[in-house]
Coordinates of C-alpha atoms in Angstrom, one line a residue:
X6 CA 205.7 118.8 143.0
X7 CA 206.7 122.0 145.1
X8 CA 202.9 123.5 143.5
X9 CA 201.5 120.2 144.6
X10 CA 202.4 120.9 147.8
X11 CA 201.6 124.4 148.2
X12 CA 198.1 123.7 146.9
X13 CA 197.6 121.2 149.5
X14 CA 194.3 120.0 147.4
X15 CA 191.6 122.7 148.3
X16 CA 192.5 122.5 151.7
X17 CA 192.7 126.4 151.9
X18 CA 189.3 127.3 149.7
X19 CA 185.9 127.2 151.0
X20 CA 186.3 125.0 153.9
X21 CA 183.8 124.1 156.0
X22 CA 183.0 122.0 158.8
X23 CA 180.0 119.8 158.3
X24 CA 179.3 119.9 161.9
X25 CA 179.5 124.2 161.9
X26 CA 176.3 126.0 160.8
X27 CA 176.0 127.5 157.0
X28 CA 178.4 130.8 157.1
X29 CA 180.9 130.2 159.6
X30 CA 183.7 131.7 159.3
X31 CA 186.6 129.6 157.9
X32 CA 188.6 127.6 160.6
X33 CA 191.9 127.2 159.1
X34 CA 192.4 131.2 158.4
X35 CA 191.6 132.3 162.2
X36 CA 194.5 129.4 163.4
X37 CA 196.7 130.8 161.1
X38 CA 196.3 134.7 162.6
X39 CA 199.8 135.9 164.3
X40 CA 199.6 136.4 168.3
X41 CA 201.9 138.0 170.3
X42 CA 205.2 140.2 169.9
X43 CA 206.4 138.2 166.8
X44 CA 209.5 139.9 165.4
X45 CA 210.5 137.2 162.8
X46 CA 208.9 133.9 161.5
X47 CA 211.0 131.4 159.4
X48 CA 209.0 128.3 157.6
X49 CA 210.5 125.4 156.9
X50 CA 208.5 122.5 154.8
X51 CA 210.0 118.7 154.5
X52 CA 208.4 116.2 152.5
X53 CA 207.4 113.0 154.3
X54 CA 206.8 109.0 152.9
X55 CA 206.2 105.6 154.3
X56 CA 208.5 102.4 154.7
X57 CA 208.0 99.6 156.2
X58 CA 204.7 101.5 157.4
X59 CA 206.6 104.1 158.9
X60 CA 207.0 107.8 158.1
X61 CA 210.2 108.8 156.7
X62 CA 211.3 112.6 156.6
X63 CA 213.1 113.8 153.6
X64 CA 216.9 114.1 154.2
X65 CA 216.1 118.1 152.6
X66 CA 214.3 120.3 155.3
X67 CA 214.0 123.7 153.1
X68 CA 214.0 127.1 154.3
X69 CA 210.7 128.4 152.8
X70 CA 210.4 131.9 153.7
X71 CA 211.5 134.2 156.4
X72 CA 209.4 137.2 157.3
X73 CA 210.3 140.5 159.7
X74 CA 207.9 142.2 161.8
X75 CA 208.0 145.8 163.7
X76 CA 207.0 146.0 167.1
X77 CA 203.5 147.4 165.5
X78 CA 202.8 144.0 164.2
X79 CA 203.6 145.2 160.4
X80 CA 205.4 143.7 158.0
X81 CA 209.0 145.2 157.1
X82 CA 210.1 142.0 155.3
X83 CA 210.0 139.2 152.8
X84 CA 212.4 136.5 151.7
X85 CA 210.5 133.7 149.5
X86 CA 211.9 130.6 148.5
X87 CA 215.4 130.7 147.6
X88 CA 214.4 133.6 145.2
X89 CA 216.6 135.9 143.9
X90 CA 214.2 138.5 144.8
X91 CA 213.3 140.2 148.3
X92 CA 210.3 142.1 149.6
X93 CA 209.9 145.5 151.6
X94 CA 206.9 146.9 152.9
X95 CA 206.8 150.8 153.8
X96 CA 204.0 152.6 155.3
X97 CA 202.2 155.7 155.7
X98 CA 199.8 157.0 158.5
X99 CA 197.7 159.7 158.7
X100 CA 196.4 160.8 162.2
X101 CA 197.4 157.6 163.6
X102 CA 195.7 155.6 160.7
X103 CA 197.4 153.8 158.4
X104 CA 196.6 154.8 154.7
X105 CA 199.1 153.7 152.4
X106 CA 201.1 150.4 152.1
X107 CA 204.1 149.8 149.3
X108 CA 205.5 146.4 148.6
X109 CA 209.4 147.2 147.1
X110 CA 210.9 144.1 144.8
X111 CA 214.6 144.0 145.8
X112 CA 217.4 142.7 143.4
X113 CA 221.1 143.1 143.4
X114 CA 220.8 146.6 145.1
X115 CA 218.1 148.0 142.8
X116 CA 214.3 148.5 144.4
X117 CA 211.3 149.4 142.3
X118 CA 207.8 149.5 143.5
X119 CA 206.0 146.1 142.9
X120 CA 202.2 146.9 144.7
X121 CA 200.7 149.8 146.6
X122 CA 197.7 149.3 148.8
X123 CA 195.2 151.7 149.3
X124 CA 193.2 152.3 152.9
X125 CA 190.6 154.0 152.8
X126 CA 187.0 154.8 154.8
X127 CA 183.7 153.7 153.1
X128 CA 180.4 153.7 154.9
X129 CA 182.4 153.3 158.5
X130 CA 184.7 150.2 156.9
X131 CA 188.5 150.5 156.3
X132 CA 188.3 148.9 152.7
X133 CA 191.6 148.4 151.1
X134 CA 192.7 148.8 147.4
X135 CA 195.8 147.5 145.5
X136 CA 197.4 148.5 142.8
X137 CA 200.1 147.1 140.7
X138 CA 203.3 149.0 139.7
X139 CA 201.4 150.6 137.0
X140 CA 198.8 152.0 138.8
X141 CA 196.0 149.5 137.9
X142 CA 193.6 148.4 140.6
X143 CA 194.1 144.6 140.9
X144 CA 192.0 143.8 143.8
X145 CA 189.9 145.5 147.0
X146 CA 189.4 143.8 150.5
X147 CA 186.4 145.0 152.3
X148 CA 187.2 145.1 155.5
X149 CA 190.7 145.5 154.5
X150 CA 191.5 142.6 156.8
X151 CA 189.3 140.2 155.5
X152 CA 190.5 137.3 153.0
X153 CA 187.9 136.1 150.5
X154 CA 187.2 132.7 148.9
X155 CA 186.1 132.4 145.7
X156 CA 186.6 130.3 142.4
X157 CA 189.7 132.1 141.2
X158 CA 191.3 132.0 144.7
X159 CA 191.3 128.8 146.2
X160 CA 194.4 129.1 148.3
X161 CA 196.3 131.5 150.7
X162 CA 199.5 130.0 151.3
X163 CA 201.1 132.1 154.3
X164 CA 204.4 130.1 153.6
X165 CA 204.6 131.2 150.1
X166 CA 204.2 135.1 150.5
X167 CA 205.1 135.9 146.8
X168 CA 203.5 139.4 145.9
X169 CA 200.1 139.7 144.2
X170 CA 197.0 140.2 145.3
X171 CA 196.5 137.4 147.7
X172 CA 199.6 135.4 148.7
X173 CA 201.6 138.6 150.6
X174 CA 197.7 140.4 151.4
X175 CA 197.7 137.9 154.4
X176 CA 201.3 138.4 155.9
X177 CA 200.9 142.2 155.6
X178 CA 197.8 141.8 158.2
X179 CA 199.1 138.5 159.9
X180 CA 198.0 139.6 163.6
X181 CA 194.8 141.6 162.0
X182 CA 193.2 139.2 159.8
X183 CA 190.2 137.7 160.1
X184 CA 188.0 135.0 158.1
X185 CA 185.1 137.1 157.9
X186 CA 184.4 135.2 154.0
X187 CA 180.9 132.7 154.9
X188 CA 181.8 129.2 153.3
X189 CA 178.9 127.3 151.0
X190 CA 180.9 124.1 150.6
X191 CA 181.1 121.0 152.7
X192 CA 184.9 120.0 151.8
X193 CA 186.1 119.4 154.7
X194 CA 185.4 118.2 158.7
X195 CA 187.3 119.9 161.7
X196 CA 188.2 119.0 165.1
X197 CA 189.4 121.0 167.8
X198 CA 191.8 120.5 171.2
X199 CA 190.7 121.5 174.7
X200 CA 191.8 125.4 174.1
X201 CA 189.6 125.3 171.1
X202 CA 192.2 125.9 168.7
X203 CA 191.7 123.5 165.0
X204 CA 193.7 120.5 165.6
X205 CA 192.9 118.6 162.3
X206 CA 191.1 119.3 159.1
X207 CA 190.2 116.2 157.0
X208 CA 188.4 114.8 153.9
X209 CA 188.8 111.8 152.1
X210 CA 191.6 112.8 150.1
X211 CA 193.7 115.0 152.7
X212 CA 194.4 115.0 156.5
X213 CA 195.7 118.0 158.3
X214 CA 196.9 118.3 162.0
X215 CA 198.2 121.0 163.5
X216 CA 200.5 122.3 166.8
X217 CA 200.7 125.2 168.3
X218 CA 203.2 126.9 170.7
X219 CA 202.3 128.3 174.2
X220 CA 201.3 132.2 172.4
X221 CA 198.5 130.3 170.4
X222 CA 200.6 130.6 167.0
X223 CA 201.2 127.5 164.5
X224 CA 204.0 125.5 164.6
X225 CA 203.8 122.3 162.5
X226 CA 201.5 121.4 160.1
X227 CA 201.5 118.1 158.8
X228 CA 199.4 117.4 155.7
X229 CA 198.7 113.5 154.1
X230 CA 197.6 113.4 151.7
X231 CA 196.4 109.8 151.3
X232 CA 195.0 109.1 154.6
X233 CA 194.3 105.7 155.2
X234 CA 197.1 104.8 152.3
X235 CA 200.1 102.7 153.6
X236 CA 202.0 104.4 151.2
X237 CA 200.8 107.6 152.3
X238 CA 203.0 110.4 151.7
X239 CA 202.8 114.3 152.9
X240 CA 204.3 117.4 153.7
X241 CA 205.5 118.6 157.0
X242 CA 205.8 122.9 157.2
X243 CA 207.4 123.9 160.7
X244 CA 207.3 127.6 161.7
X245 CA 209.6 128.8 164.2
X246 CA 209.7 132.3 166.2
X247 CA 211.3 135.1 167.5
X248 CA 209.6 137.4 169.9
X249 CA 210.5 140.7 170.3
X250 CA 213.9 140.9 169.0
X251 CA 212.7 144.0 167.1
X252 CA 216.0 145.3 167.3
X253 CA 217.0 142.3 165.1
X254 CA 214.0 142.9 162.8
X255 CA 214.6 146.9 162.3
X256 CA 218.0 145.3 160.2
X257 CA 215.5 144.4 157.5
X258 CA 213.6 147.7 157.3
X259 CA 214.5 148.7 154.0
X260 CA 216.5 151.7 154.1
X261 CA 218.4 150.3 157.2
X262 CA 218.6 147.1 155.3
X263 CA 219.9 148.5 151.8
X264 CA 221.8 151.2 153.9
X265 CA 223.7 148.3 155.2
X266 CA 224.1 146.1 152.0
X267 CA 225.6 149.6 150.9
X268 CA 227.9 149.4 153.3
X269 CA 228.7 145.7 153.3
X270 CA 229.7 146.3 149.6
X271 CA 231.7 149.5 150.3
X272 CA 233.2 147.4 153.2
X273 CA 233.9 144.2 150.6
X274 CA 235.1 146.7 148.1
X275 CA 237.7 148.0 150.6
X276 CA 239.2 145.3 151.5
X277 CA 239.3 143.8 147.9
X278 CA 241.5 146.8 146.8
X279 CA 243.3 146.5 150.0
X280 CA 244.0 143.1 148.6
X281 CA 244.7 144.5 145.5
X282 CA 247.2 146.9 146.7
X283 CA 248.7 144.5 149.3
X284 CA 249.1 141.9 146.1
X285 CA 250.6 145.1 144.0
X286 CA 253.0 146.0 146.8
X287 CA 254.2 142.7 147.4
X288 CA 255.1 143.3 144.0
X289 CA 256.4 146.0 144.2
X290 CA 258.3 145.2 147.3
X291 CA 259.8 142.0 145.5
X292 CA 260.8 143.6 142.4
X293 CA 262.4 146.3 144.8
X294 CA 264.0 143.6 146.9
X295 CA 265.6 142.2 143.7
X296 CA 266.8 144.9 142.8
X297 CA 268.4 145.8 145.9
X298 CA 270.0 142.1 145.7
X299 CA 271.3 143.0 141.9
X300 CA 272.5 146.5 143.2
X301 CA 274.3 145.2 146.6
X302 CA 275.4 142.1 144.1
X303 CA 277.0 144.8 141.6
X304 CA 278.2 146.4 144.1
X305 CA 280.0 144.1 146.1
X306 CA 281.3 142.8 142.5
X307 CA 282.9 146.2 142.0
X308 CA 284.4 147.3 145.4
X309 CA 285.5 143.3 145.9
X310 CA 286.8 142.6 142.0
X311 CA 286.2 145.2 139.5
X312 CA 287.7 148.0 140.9
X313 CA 290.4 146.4 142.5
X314 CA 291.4 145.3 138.1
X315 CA 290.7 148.9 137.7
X316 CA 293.9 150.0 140.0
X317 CA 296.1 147.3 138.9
X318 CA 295.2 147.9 135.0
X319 CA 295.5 151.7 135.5
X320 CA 299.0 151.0 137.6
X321 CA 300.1 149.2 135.0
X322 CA 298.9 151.7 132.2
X323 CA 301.2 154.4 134.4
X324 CA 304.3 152.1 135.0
X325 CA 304.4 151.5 130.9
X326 CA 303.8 155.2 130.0
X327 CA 306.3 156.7 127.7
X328 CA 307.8 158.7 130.7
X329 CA 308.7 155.9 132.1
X330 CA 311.6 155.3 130.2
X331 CA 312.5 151.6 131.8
X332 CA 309.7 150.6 129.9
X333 CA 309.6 152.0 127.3
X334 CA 310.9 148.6 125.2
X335 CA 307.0 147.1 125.7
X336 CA 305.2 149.9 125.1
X337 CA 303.8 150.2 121.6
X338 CA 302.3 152.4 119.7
X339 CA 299.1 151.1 117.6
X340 CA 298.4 152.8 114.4
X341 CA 297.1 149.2 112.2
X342 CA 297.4 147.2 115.4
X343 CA 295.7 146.5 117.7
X344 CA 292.5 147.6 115.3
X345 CA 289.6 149.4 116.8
X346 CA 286.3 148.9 115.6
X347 CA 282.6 150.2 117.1
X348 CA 280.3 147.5 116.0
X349 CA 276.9 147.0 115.4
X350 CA 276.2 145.6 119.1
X351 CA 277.4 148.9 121.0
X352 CA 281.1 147.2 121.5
X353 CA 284.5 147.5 121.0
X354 CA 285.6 144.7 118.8
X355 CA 289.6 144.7 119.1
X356 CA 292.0 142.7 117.1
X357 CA 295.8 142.7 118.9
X358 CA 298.7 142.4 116.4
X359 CA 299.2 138.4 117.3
X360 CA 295.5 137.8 116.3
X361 CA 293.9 137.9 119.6
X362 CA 290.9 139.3 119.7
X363 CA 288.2 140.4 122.4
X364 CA 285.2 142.4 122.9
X365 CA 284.5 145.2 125.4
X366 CA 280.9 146.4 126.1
X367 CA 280.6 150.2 125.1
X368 CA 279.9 150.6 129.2
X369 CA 281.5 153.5 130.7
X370 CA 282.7 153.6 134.1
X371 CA 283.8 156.4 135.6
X372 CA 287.5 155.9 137.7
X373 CA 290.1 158.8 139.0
X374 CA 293.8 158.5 140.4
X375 CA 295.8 161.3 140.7
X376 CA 297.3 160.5 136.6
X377 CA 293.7 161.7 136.1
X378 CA 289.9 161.3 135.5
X379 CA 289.3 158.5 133.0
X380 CA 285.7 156.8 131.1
X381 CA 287.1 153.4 131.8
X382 CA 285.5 149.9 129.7
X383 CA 286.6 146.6 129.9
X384 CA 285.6 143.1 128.4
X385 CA 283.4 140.3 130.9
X386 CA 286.8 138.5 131.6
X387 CA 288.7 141.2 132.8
X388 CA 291.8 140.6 130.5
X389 CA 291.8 143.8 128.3
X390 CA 290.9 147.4 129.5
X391 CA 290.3 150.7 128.0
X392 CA 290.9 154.3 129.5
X393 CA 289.9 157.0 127.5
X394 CA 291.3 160.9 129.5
X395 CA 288.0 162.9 129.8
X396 CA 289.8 165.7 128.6
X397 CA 292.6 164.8 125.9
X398 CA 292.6 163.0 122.8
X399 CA 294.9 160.0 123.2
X400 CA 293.8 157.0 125.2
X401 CA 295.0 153.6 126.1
X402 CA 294.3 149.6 125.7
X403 CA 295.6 147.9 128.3
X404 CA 296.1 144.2 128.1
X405 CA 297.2 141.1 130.6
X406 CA 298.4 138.5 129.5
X407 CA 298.0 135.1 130.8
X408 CA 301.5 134.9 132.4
X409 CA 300.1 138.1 134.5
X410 CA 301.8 140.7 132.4
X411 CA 300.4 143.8 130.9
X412 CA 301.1 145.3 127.4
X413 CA 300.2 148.8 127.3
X414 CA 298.9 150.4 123.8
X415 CA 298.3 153.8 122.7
X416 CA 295.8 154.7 120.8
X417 CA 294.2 157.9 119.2
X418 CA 290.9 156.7 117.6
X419 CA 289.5 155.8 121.1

C-alpha cells in the first residue's frame, strides 16, 4: 500500500500540462525546490477515506523522513521511514567549488560509505557522477542539478529519500534543483494560484493540490486518487520547517552526531555500572550490616550471659579445687567417668557417671582470672563447661546441676 502511495500513479514522471507548450519544464519538480534558510524538514503522510461523503483522516499520522540542512543549503542528514538505517552526507570543495559528495549508511554506531558523487566541469557544465560503494558508476546528471524523466524513472519521491541514484539525488540539491528534463507526454493538466506557484495537478485517475507557506516552500500535498469517486480515498503528506536553527542541525553532522552517540553510550554505560556498583554495594552494605547485627548480637550474648557463666563456672571450678579442702567431699576425680570422647562432628561427646550425657562444640574461647589463662568450651545450654590450663596438662569439667549446684571433675585426657 505504503509503494502505492509513494508512486502516487505517474504523477511524478513526464508530466505535462496540456495547456504549456511541447518542452516545458516539469511543474511539479520546480514547486518542490527548497527556498529560504531551511535547517530541518520533517514529512509526515496520513492516509485519507470517505464516509458519509466526508473525508476521514487516518487515526496514524506517520513520521516519514526528517532531513538536516547547513546554513550552505546542503544536506548533512537523513532519517527515512522508521528505518533502522541513517544517512550522512560529507563534502569536499576545491577553490570554493564543491567536488566530491559521500552518502555514509549508519547502523548501531558503524558507518560505511553507501554512494560518492562526482562534480566535475565538462564543456562549461558542472555534470555530476555517482558511484556506488564499489566504485561503479551508477548514474551521471548533466547539469548536476537537473533530474531526468525517463522509462526507468518515473518517480522522485522527496519524502522517501532512500539512497540510490535518484530518490536522495534530489534532497542533496533541494534549493539547487531544477526541472531542466523537456516532457513529451500529455499525462497530466495544471493550474496555478495568483503567485504562480502549481496549485493542482490532475488527470482522470489522480488529483493533486498543493499549499505552500509564506517562503514559497510545500507544505501539504493532498493526493486522490479517485477524483470524482464518493468513495474516494488519498494520501495527505504535510511538511513542516525549521529555519535557521543551524545550530540544531550541526547535531546531525556526522562526526558531531556519532561523536555524540559515543558519548551518550559512554554516558549510559556509566551510569549503568554506577547502577551496578550501587546494586553491588547495597550488597555489600547489607551483608555488612548483618553482620554487624550477628557480631553486636554475639557480643551482647557474651558480655550479658556467656561470660557472666564463664565466672560463676570458673568460681565454682576454684571453690571445688583439691586445695580447697572443705570441698574436697564433691570433688571427684574421673578416670572411666565422666568418659571423654572427640567425635566425628568436632565435639565433645561426654557421658557423667549417672548416665547423663551432653555435647560441647569443639569451640575455644579464650577466658583469664588470676587462677590462670584457660581454652574454655561449653555446650548450647550452658549446663556443663570445660577449662583446659594453656600451659599444664590436667583440665577440668565443670557441671551444674539443676538444683544450681556444681560438680567439679578432673580430668587428664582433655
Amino acid at each position: 500500500m505504503k509503494q502505492t502511495i509513494l508512486n502516487i500513479g505517474i504523477l511524478l514522471a513526464c508530466m505535462i500540462s496540456c495547456v504549456m507548450p511541447l518542452k516545458a519544464n516539469n511543474p511539479y519538480l520546480n514547486a518542490l525546490k527548497l527556498h529560504g534558510d531551511v535547517s530541518c524538514v520533517k514529512i509526515y503522510w496520513q492516509e485519507w477515506t470517505t464516509k458519509f461523503g466526508e473525508i476521514v483522516l487516518d487515526d496514524n499520522k506517520d513520521l516519514g523522513a526528517t532531513l538536516y540542512y547547513d546554513q550552505n543549503h546542503r544536506l548533512l542528514y537523513v532519517d527515512s521511514w522508521n528505518s533502522s538505517y541513517y544517512y550522512f552526507y560529507e563534502y569536499t570543495y576545491k577553490d570554493d567549488a564543491l567536488t566530491t559528495i559521500d552518502c555514509y549508511e549508519y547502523l548501531n554506531g558503524h558507518t560505511h560509505l553507501e554512494r560518492k558523487i562526482k562534480l566535475t566541469k565538462e564543456n562549461g557544465i558542472t555534470v555530476a557522477y555517482v558511484y556506488n560503494s564499489s566504485g561503479d558508476e551508477i548514474g551521471k546528471h548533466s547539469p548536476y542539478n537537473a533530474i531526468e524523466s525517463n522509462n526507468n524513472r518515473t518517480s522522485v519521491e522527496f519524502w522517501d529519500p532512500v539512497p540510490n541514484d535518484g530518490l536522495d539525488y534530489f534532497n542533496i540539491f533541494a534549493f539547487e534543483i531544477k526541472a531542466t528534463e523537456p516532457i513529451y507526454r500529455p499525462y497530466y493538466k495544471y493550474k496555478y494560484n495568483s503567485k504562480k506557484q502549481l496549485s493542482s495537478m490532475f488527470n482522470s485517475g489522480n488529483h493533486i493540490k498543493f499549499d505552500y507557506d509564506d517562503k514559497g516552500n510545500l507544505t501539504c500535498i493532498k493526493n486522490n486518487f479517485d477524483p470524482g469517486d464518493r468513495n474516494s480515498d488519498g494520501v495527505i503528506y504535510t511538511f513542516e520547517y525549521e529555519y535557521g536553527n543551524f545550530e540544531e542541525s550541526e547535531k546531525f553532522r556526522m562526526t558531531n552526531y556519532v561523536n555524540r552517540i559515543k558519548q551518550e553510550d559512554a554516558r549510559r554505560d556509566s551510569i549503568a555500572a554506577a547502577e551496578i556498583q550501587a546494586r553491588e554495594d547495597s550488597i555489600i552494605n547489607a551483608e555488612k550490616q548483618e553482620e554487624d547485627s550477628i557480631i553486636n548480637a554475639e557480643k551482647q550474648e557474651w558480655e550479658e550471659k556467656i561470660l557472666p557463666a564463664i565466672k560463676e563456672f570458673a568460681k565454682a571450678m576454684k571453690d571445688y579445687s583439691p586445695e580447697n579442702k572443705s570441698f574436697k567431699a564433691i570433688l571427684k576425680k574421673a578416670f572411666l567417668n565422666p568418659k571423654v570422647d572427640v567425635m566425628i562432628g568436632n565435639e565433645f561427646y561426654i557421658m557423667f557417671d549417672d548416665n547423663s550425657r551432653t555435647q560441647i562444640p569443639r569451640i575455644k574461647h579464650e577466658y583469664s582470672d588470676d587462677s590462670g589463662n584457660y581454652n574454655v568450651y561449653y555446650n548450647d545450654d550452658l549446663t556443663c563447661m570445660i577449662f583446659r590450663p594453656r600451659s599444664g596438662k590436667k583440665g577440668y569439667i565443670v557441671r551444674k546441676l539443676s538444683s544450681g549446684s556444681f560438680i567439679v571433675y578432673t580430668h587428664d585426657s582433655i
